[in-house]
Coordinates of C-alpha atoms and ligand atoms in Angstrom, one line a residue:
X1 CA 3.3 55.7 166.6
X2 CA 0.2 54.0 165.9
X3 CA 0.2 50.2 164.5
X4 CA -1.8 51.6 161.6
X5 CA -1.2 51.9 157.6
X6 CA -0.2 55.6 156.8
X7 CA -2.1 57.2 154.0
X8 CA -2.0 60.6 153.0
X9 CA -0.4 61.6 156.0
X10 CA -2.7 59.8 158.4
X11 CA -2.3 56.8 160.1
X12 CA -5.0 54.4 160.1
X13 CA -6.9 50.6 159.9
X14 CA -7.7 48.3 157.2
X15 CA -10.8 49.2 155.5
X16 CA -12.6 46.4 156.9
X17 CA -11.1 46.5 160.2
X18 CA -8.9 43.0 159.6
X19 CA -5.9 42.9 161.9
X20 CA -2.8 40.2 162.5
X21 CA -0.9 38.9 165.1
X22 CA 3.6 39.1 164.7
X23 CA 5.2 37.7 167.5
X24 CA 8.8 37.9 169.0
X25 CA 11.3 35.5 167.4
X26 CA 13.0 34.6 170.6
X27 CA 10.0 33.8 172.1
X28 CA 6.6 32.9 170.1
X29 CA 4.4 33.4 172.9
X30 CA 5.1 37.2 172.7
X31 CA 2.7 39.1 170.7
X32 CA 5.3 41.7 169.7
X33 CA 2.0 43.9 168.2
X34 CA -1.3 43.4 166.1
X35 CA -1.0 45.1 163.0
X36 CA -3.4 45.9 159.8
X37 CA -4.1 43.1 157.3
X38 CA -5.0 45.4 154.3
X39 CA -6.7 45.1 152.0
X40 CA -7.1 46.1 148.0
X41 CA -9.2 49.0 149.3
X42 CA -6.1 50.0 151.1
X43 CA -3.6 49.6 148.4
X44 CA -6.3 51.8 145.6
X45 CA -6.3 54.4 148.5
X46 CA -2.6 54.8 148.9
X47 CA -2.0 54.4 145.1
X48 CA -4.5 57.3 144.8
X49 CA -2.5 59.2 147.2
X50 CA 0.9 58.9 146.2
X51 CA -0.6 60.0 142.7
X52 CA -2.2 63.1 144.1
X53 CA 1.1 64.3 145.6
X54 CA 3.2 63.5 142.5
X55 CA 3.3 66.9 140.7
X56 CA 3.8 69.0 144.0
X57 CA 6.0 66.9 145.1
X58 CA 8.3 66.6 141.9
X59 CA 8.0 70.0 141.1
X60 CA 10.0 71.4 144.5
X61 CA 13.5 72.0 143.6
X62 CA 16.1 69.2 144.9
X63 CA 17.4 71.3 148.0
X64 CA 13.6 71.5 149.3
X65 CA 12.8 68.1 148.7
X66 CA 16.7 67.9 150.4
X67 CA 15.5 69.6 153.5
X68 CA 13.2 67.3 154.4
X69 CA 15.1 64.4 153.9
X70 CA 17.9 65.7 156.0
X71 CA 14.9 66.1 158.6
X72 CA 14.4 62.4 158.6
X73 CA 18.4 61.8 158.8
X74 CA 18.7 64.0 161.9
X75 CA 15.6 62.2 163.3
X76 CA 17.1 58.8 162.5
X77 CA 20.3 59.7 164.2
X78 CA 18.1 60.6 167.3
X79 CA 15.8 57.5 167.8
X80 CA 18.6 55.2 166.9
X81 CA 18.4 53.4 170.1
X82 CA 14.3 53.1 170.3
X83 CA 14.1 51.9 166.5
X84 CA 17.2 49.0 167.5
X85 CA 15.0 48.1 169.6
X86 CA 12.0 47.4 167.6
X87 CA 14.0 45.7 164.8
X88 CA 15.8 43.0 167.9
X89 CA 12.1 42.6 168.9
X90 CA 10.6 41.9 165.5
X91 CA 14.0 40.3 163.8
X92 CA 15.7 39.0 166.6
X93 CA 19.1 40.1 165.8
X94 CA 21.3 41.5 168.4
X95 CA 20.7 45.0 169.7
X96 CA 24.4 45.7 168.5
X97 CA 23.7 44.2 165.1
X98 CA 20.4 46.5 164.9
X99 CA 22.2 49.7 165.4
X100 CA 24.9 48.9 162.8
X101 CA 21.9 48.1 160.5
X102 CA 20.4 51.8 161.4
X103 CA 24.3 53.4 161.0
X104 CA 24.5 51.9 157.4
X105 CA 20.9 53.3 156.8
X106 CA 22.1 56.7 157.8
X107 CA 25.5 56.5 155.8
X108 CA 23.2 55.3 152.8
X109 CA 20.4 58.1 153.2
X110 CA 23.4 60.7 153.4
X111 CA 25.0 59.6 150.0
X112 CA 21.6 59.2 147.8
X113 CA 20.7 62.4 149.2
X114 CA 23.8 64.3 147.4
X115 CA 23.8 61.8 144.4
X116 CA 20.0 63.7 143.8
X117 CA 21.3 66.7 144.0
X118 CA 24.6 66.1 142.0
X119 CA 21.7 64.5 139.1
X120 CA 23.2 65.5 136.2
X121 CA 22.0 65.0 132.4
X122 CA 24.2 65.8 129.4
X123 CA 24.5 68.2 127.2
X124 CA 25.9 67.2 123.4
X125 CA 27.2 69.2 120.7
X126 CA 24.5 69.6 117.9
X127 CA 24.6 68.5 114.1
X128 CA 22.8 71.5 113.7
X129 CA 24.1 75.3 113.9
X130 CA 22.3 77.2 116.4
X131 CA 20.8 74.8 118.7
X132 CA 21.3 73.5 122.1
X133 CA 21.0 69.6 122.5
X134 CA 20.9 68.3 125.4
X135 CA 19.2 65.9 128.1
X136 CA 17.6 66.0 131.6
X137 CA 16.2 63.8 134.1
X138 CA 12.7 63.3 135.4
X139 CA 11.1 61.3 137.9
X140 CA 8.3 58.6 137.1
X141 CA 5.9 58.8 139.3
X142 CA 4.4 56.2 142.1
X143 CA 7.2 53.9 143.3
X144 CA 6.0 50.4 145.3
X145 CA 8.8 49.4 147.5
X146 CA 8.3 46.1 148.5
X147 CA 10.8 45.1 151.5
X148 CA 12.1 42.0 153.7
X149 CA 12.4 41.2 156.7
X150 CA 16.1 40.5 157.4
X151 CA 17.6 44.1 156.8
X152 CA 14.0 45.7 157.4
X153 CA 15.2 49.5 158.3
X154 CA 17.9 49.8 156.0
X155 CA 16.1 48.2 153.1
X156 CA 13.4 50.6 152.7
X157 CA 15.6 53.2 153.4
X158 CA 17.9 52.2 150.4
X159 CA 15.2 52.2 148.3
X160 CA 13.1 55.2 149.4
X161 CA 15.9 58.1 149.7
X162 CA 16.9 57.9 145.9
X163 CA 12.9 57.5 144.8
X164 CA 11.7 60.8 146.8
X165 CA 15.1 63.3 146.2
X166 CA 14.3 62.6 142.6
X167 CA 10.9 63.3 143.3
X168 CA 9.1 60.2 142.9
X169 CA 6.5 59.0 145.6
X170 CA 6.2 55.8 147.7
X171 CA 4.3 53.3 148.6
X172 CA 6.1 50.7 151.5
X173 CA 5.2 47.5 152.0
X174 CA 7.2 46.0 154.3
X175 CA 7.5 42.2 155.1
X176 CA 5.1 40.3 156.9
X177 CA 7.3 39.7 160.0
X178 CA 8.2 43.4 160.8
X179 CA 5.2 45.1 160.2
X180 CA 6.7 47.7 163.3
X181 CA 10.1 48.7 161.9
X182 CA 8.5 49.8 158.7
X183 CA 6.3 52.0 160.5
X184 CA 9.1 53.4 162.8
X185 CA 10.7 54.4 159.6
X186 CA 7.8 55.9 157.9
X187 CA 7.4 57.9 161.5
X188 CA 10.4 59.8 160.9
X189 CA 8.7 61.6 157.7
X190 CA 5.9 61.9 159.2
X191 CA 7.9 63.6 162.5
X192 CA 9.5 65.7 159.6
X193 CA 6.2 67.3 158.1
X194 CA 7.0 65.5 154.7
X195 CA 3.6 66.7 152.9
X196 CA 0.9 64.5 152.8
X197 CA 0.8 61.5 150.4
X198 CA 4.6 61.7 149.3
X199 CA 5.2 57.9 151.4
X200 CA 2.3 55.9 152.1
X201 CA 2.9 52.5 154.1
X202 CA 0.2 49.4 154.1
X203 CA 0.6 46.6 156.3
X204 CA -0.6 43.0 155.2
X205 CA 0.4 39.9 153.1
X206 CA 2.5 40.3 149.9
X207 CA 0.4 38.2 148.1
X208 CA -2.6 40.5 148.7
X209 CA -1.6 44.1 148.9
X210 CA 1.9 43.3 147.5
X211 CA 0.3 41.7 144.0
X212 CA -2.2 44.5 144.1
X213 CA 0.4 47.1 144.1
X214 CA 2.4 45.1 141.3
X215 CA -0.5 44.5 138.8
X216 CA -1.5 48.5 138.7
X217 CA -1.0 50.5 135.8
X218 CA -1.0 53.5 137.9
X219 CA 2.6 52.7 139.6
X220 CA 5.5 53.0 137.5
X221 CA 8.4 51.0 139.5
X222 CA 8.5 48.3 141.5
X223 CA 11.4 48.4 144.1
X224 CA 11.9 44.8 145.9
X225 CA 13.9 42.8 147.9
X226 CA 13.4 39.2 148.7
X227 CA 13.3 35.2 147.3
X228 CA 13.9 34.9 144.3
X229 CA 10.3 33.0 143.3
X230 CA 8.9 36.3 144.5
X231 CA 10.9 38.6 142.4
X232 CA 10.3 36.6 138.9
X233 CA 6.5 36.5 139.7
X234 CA 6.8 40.4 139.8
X235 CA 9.0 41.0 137.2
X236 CA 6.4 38.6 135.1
X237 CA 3.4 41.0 136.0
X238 CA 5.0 44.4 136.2
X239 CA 5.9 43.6 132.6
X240 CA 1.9 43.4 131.4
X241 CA 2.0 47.2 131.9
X242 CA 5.7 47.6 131.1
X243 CA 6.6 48.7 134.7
X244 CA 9.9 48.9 135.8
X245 CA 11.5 46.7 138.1
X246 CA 15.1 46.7 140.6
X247 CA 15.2 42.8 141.5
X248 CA 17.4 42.6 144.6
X249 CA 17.2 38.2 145.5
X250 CA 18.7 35.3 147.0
X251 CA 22.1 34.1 147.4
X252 CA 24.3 31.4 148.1
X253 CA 27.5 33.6 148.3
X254 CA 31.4 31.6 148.0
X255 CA 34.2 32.3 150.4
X256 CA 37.6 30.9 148.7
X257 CA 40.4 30.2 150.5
X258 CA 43.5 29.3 148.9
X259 CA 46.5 27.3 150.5
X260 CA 48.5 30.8 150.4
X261 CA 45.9 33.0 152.5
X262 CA 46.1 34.4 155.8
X263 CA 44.2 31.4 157.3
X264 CA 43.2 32.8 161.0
X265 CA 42.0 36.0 158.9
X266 CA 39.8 33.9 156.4
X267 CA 38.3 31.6 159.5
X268 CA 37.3 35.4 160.8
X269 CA 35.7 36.4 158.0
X270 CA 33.6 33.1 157.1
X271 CA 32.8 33.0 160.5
X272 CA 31.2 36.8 160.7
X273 CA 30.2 36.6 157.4
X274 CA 27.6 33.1 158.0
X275 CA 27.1 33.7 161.1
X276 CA 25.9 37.7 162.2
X277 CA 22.5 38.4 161.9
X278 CA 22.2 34.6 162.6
X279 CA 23.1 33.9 159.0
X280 CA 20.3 35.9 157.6
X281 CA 22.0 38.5 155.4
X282 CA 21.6 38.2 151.0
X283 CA 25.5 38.5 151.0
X284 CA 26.1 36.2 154.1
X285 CA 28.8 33.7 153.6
X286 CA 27.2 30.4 152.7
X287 CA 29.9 27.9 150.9
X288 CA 33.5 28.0 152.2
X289 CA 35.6 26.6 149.1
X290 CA 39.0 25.8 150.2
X291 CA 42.3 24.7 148.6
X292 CA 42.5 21.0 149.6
X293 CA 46.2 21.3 151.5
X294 CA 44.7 23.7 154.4
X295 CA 41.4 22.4 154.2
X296 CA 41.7 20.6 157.9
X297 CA 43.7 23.8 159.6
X298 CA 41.1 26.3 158.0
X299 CA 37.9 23.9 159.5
X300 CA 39.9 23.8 163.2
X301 CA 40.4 27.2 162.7
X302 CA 37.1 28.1 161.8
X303 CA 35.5 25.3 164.8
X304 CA 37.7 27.6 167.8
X305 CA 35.7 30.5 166.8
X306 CA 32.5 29.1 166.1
X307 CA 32.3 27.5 170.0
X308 CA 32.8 30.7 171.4
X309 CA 29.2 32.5 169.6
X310 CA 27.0 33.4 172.0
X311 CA 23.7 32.1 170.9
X312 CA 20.7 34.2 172.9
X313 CA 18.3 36.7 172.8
X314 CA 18.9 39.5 170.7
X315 CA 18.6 42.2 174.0
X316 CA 20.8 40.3 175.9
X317 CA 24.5 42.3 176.5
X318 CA 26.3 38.8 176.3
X319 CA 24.4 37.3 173.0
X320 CA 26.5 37.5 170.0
X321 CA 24.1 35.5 167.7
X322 CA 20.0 35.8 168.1
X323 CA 17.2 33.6 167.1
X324 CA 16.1 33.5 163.2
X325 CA 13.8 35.2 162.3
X326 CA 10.1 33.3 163.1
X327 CA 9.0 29.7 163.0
X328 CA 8.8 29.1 159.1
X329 CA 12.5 30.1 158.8
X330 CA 13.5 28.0 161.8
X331 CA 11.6 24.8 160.1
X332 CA 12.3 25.7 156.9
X333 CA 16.6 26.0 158.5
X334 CA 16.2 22.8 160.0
X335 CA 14.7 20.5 156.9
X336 CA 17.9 22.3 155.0
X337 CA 20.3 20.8 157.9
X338 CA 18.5 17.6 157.9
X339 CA 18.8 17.1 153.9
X340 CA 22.4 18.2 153.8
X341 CA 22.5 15.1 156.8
X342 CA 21.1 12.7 154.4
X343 CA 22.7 13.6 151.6
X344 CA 25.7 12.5 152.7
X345 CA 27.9 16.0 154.0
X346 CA 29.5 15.5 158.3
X347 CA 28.4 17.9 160.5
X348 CA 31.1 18.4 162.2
X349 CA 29.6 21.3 164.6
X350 CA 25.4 22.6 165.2
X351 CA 22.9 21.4 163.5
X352 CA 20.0 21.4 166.3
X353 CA 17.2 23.6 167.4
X354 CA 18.3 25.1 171.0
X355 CA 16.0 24.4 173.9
X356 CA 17.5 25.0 177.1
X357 CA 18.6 28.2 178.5
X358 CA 14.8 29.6 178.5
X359 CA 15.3 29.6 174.7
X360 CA 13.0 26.5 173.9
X361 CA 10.1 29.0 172.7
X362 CA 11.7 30.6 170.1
X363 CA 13.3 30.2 166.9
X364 CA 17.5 29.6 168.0
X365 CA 19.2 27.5 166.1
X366 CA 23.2 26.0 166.4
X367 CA 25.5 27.7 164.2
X368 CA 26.3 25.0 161.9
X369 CA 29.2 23.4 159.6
X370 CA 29.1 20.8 157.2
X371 CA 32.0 19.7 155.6
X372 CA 32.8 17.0 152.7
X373 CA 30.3 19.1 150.7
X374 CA 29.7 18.4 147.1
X375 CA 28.7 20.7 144.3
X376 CA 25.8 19.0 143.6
X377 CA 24.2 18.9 147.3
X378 CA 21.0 20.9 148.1
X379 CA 23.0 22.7 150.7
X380 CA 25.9 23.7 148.0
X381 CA 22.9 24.9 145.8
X382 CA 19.7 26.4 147.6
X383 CA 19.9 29.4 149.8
X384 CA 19.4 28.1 153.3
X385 CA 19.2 31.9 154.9
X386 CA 20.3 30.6 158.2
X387 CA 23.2 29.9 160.3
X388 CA 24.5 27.0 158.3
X389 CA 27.5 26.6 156.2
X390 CA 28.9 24.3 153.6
X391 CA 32.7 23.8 153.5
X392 CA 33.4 22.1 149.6
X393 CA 37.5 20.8 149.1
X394 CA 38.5 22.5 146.0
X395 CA 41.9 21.3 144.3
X396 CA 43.3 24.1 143.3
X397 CA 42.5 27.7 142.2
X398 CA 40.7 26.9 138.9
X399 CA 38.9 24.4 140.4
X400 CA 38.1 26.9 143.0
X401 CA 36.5 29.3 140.2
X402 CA 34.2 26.4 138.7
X403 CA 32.9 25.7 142.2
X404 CA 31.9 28.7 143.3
X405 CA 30.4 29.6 139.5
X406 CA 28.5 26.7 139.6
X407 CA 25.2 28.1 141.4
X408 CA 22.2 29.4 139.9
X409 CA 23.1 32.8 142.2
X410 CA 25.7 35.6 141.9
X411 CA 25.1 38.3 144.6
X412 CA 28.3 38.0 146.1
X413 CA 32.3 36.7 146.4
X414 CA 35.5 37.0 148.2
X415 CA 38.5 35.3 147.8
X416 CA 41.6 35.1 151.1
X417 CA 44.7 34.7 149.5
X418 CA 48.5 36.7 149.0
X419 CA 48.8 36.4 145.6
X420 CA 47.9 38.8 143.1
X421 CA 47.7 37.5 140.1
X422 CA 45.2 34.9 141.5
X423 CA 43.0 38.0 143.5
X424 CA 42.7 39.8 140.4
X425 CA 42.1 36.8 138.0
X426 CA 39.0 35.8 140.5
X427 CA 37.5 39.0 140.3
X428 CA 37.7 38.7 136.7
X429 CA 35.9 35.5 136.7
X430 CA 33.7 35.5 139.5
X431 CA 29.8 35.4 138.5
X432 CA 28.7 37.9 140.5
X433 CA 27.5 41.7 141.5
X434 CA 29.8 42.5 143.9
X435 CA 33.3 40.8 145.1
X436 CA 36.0 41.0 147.1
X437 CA 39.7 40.2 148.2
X438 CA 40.8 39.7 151.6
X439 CA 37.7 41.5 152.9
X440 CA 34.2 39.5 153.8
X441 CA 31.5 38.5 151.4
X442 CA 29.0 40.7 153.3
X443 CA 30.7 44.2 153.4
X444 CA 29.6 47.0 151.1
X445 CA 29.8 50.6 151.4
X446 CA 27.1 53.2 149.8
X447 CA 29.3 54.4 147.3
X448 CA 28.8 51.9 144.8
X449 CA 26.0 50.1 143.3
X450 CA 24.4 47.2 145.2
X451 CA 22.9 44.4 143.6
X452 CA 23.2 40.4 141.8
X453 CA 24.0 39.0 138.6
X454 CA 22.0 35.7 137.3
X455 CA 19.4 34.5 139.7
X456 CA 20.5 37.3 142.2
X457 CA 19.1 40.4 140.8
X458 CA 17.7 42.2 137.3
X459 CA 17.0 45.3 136.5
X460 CA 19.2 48.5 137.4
X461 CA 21.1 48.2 140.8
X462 CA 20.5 49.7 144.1
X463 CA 22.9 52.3 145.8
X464 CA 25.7 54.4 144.6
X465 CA 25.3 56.3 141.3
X466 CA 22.7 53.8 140.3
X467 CA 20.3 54.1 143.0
X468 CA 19.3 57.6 141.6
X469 CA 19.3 56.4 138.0
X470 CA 16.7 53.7 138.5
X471 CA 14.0 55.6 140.0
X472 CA 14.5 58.6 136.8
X473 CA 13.8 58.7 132.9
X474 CA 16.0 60.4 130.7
X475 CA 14.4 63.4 128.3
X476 CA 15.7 64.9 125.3
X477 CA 15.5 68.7 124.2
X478 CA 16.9 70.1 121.1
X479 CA 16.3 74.1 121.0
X480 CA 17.0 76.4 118.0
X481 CA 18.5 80.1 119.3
X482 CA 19.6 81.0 116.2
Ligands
NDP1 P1 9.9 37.0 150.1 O1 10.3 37.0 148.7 O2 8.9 36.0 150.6 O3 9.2 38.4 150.5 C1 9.8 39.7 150.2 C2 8.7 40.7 150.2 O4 7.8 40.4 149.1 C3 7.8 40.7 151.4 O5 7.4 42.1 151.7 C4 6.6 39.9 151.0 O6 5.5 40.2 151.8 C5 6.5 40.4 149.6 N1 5.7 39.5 148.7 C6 5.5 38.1 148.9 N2 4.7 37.6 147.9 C7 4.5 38.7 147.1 C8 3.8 38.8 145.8 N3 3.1 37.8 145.3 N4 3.7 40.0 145.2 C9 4.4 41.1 145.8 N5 5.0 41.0 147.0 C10 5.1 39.8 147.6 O7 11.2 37.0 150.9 P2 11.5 37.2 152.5 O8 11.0 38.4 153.0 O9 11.1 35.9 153.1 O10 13.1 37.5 152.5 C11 14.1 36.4 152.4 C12 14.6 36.3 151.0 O11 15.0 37.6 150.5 C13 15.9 35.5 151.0 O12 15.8 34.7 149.9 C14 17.0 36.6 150.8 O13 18.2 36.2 150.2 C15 16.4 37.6 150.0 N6 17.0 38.9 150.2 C16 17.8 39.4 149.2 C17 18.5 40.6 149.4 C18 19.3 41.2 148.3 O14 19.6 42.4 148.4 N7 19.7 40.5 147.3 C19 18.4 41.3 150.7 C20 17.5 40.6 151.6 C21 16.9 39.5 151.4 P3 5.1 39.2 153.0 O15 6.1 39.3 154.0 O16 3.8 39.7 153.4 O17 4.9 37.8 152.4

């Protein structure tokens, strides 16, 4: 693999030869790899591509397009280890947590797979006699996948497996910060013959190659993952030519726990939940909202496991926690912690940049609580996307509910708790895509749809059935046989 853009099946430089630096997360003075800075040049050449290799491409039937998606699977499966190692170098996050971010890629790439085979229109009975009514699916052309850098295998691979099956092609642009797993990815098609110009891949700065991709008529969805600020600025273009858009944003996702839960179970799952991936998932736990009578147990509770993360570099056997991922996060991270300070909430654990250990070049930060939270708070409110969480005393259930509604987010939920009635009335009321009971506010599985409600996400969710139905247009036939 060369660090070069991929067009039309061939990897090569920015038109005018402009390159950028990315460097390692747990250590900044590692130049991790020099990469493209595209240009518009770049993106018209890949947009002309992709638009070449439309009507081939969606005119092969499913399986074929199948067959050399199943390449890529077997492929991923493969290089599992090599590409877990470029996401721990570009990301940070631990080597375990990068394989389990390529396993859930594979999972997800199996299912959209069969859901574009199983793609299914409907057929109606007519007013008419004689004639067959009925609808089918089509694909709509160039896709722009635009990609972050906290899940940035599985993320384009979410997006990307439903767009081609259903015979759509691609243009990935990946974030910024991980220019390398985006090309590891687009590798594998490349490994697997996928003809030329189906995915195309541009390296380079969002607001550059990423706008240019947005504002052109020729591209029909936009597929992105990211802030929030981002995602409205593109949903605001894309709609000057009336493209579609799939919004997947920020979050600032409530655990409750009520007096009646199983408390060492709901201090294990706030704890993974805010803290893996160094606190950098969309559905990472954020606010803890607990039931004021076990509010001190659940914080001890929570405190005994939070001293025994290992905070380190992501390739290191013994590290359970890895640096975030580059400097603007890490500063960005710390002016959240030192507003939540002044503001008024304890700290009762974290809190600092680490510097010893050999880790004082790179971006590690404490895991971090703050408790005596209020709603109003900056840290109740604005997605930190770190390793810092916010306990808030609720006073009972209902209050609970009001807490955790009251955020301009709703990506994601969960509720601890024994009692049913209160499990099933929170999933009721909860303002959010996805929720749960007794189960962390960062699981999902690839079976069902992934995405937010309110500041979290617009347009039709990823995954599951919908991740097939997004990247399609529905056409109507009526035909007279008799
Ligand atoms: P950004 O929104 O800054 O960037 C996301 C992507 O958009 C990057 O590829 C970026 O490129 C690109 N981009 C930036 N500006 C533009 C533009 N003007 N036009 C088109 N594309 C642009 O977010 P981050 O990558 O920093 O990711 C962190 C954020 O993403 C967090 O808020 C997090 O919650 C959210 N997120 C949400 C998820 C979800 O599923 N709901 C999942 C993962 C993250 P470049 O890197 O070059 O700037």
């Amino acid at each position: 693999m060369a660090n070069k853009n991929y067009i039309n099946g061939v990897w090569l430089d920015s038109s005018d030869g402009s390159t950028s630096k990315h460097y390692n997360p747990a250590d900044l003075t590692e130049v991790t790899g020099i990469w493209p800075k595209s240009t518009v040049n770049d993106v018209n050449s890949a947009i002309d591509a992709a638009q070449k290799a439309f009507q081939p491409w969606s005119r092969l039937t499913v399986y074929e397009r199948a067959e050399y998606l199943r390449k890529v699977l077997f492929l991923m499966r493969q290089k599992t280890d090599q590409i877990a190692e470029i996401i721990t170098t570009e990301n940070g996050k631990t080597i375990s947590e990068s394989k389990g971010e390529i396993k859930s890629a594979i999972n997800e790439m199996d299912y959209q797979i069969n859901e574009g085979i199983r793609l299914a229109g409907e057929i109606m009975p007519s007013e008419r006699d004689g004639v067959l009514a009925y609808s089918i699916r089509r694909p709509l052309g160039v896709v722009a996948v635009i990609s972050p850098w906290n899940f940035p295998f599985n993320v384009p691979c979410r997006k990307i497996t439903p767009a081609l099956i259903t015979g759509n092609t691609c243009i990935l642009k990946p974030a910024n910060l991980t220019p390398g797993v985006g090309a590891a990815f687009v590798e594998l098609f490349d490994d697997a013959d996928l003809p030329k110009g189906v995915l195309n891949f541009l390296t380079g700065s969002g607001a550059v190659i990423g706008q240019a991709l947005v504002n052109s008529p020729v591209i029909k969805a936009v597929t992105f993952t990211g802030s929030t600020e981002v995602g409205m600025g593109i949903h605001r273009t894309a709609a000057n030519n009336l493209t579609r858009t799939q919004l997947e944003m920020g979050g600032k996702n409530p655990l409750v726990v009520l007096a009646d839960a199983d408390l060492e179970k709901a201090a294990d799952s706030a704890v993974l939940a805010a803290f893996s991936c160094a606190g950098q998932w969309c559905t990472s736990t954020s606010r803890t909202i607990v039931e004021e009578g076990v509010h001190d147990k659940f914080v001890e509770l929570m405190l005994e496991r939070v001293k025994k993360i290992k905070v380190g570099k992501g390739t290191d056997s013994e590290t359970t926690m890895g640096p975030v991922c580059g400097k603007d996060q890490r500063d960005g991270i710390l002016n959240a912690i030192e507003k939540g300070k002044a503001e008024g909430a304890d700290l009762v654990i974290g809190g600092n940049q680490i510097k010893d250990n050999g880790l004082a070049n790179g971006c590690f930060i404490e895991p971090t609580i703050f408790v005596n939270v209020k709603t109003d708070m900056f840290i109740a409110q604005e997605e930190i996307f770190g390793p810092v969480l916010s306990v808030i005393k609720a006073k009972d259930f209902n209050d609970a509910v009001d807490i955790a509604n009251d955020v301009k987010f709703g990506l994601s939920s969960s509720i601890y708790t024994s009692d049913l009635q209160k499990a099933l009335t929170f999933v009721e009321r909860t303002d959010v895509g996805l929720t749960h009971v007794n189960i962390p506010t960062a699981i999902k599985e690839p079976q069902l749809s992934f995405g937010g409600v309110k500041s979290s996400g617009c347009g039709i969710p990823e995954a599951g059935h919908t991740g097939v139905e997004f990247f399609t247009e529905h056409k109507v036939a009526y035909i007279k046989y008799r």
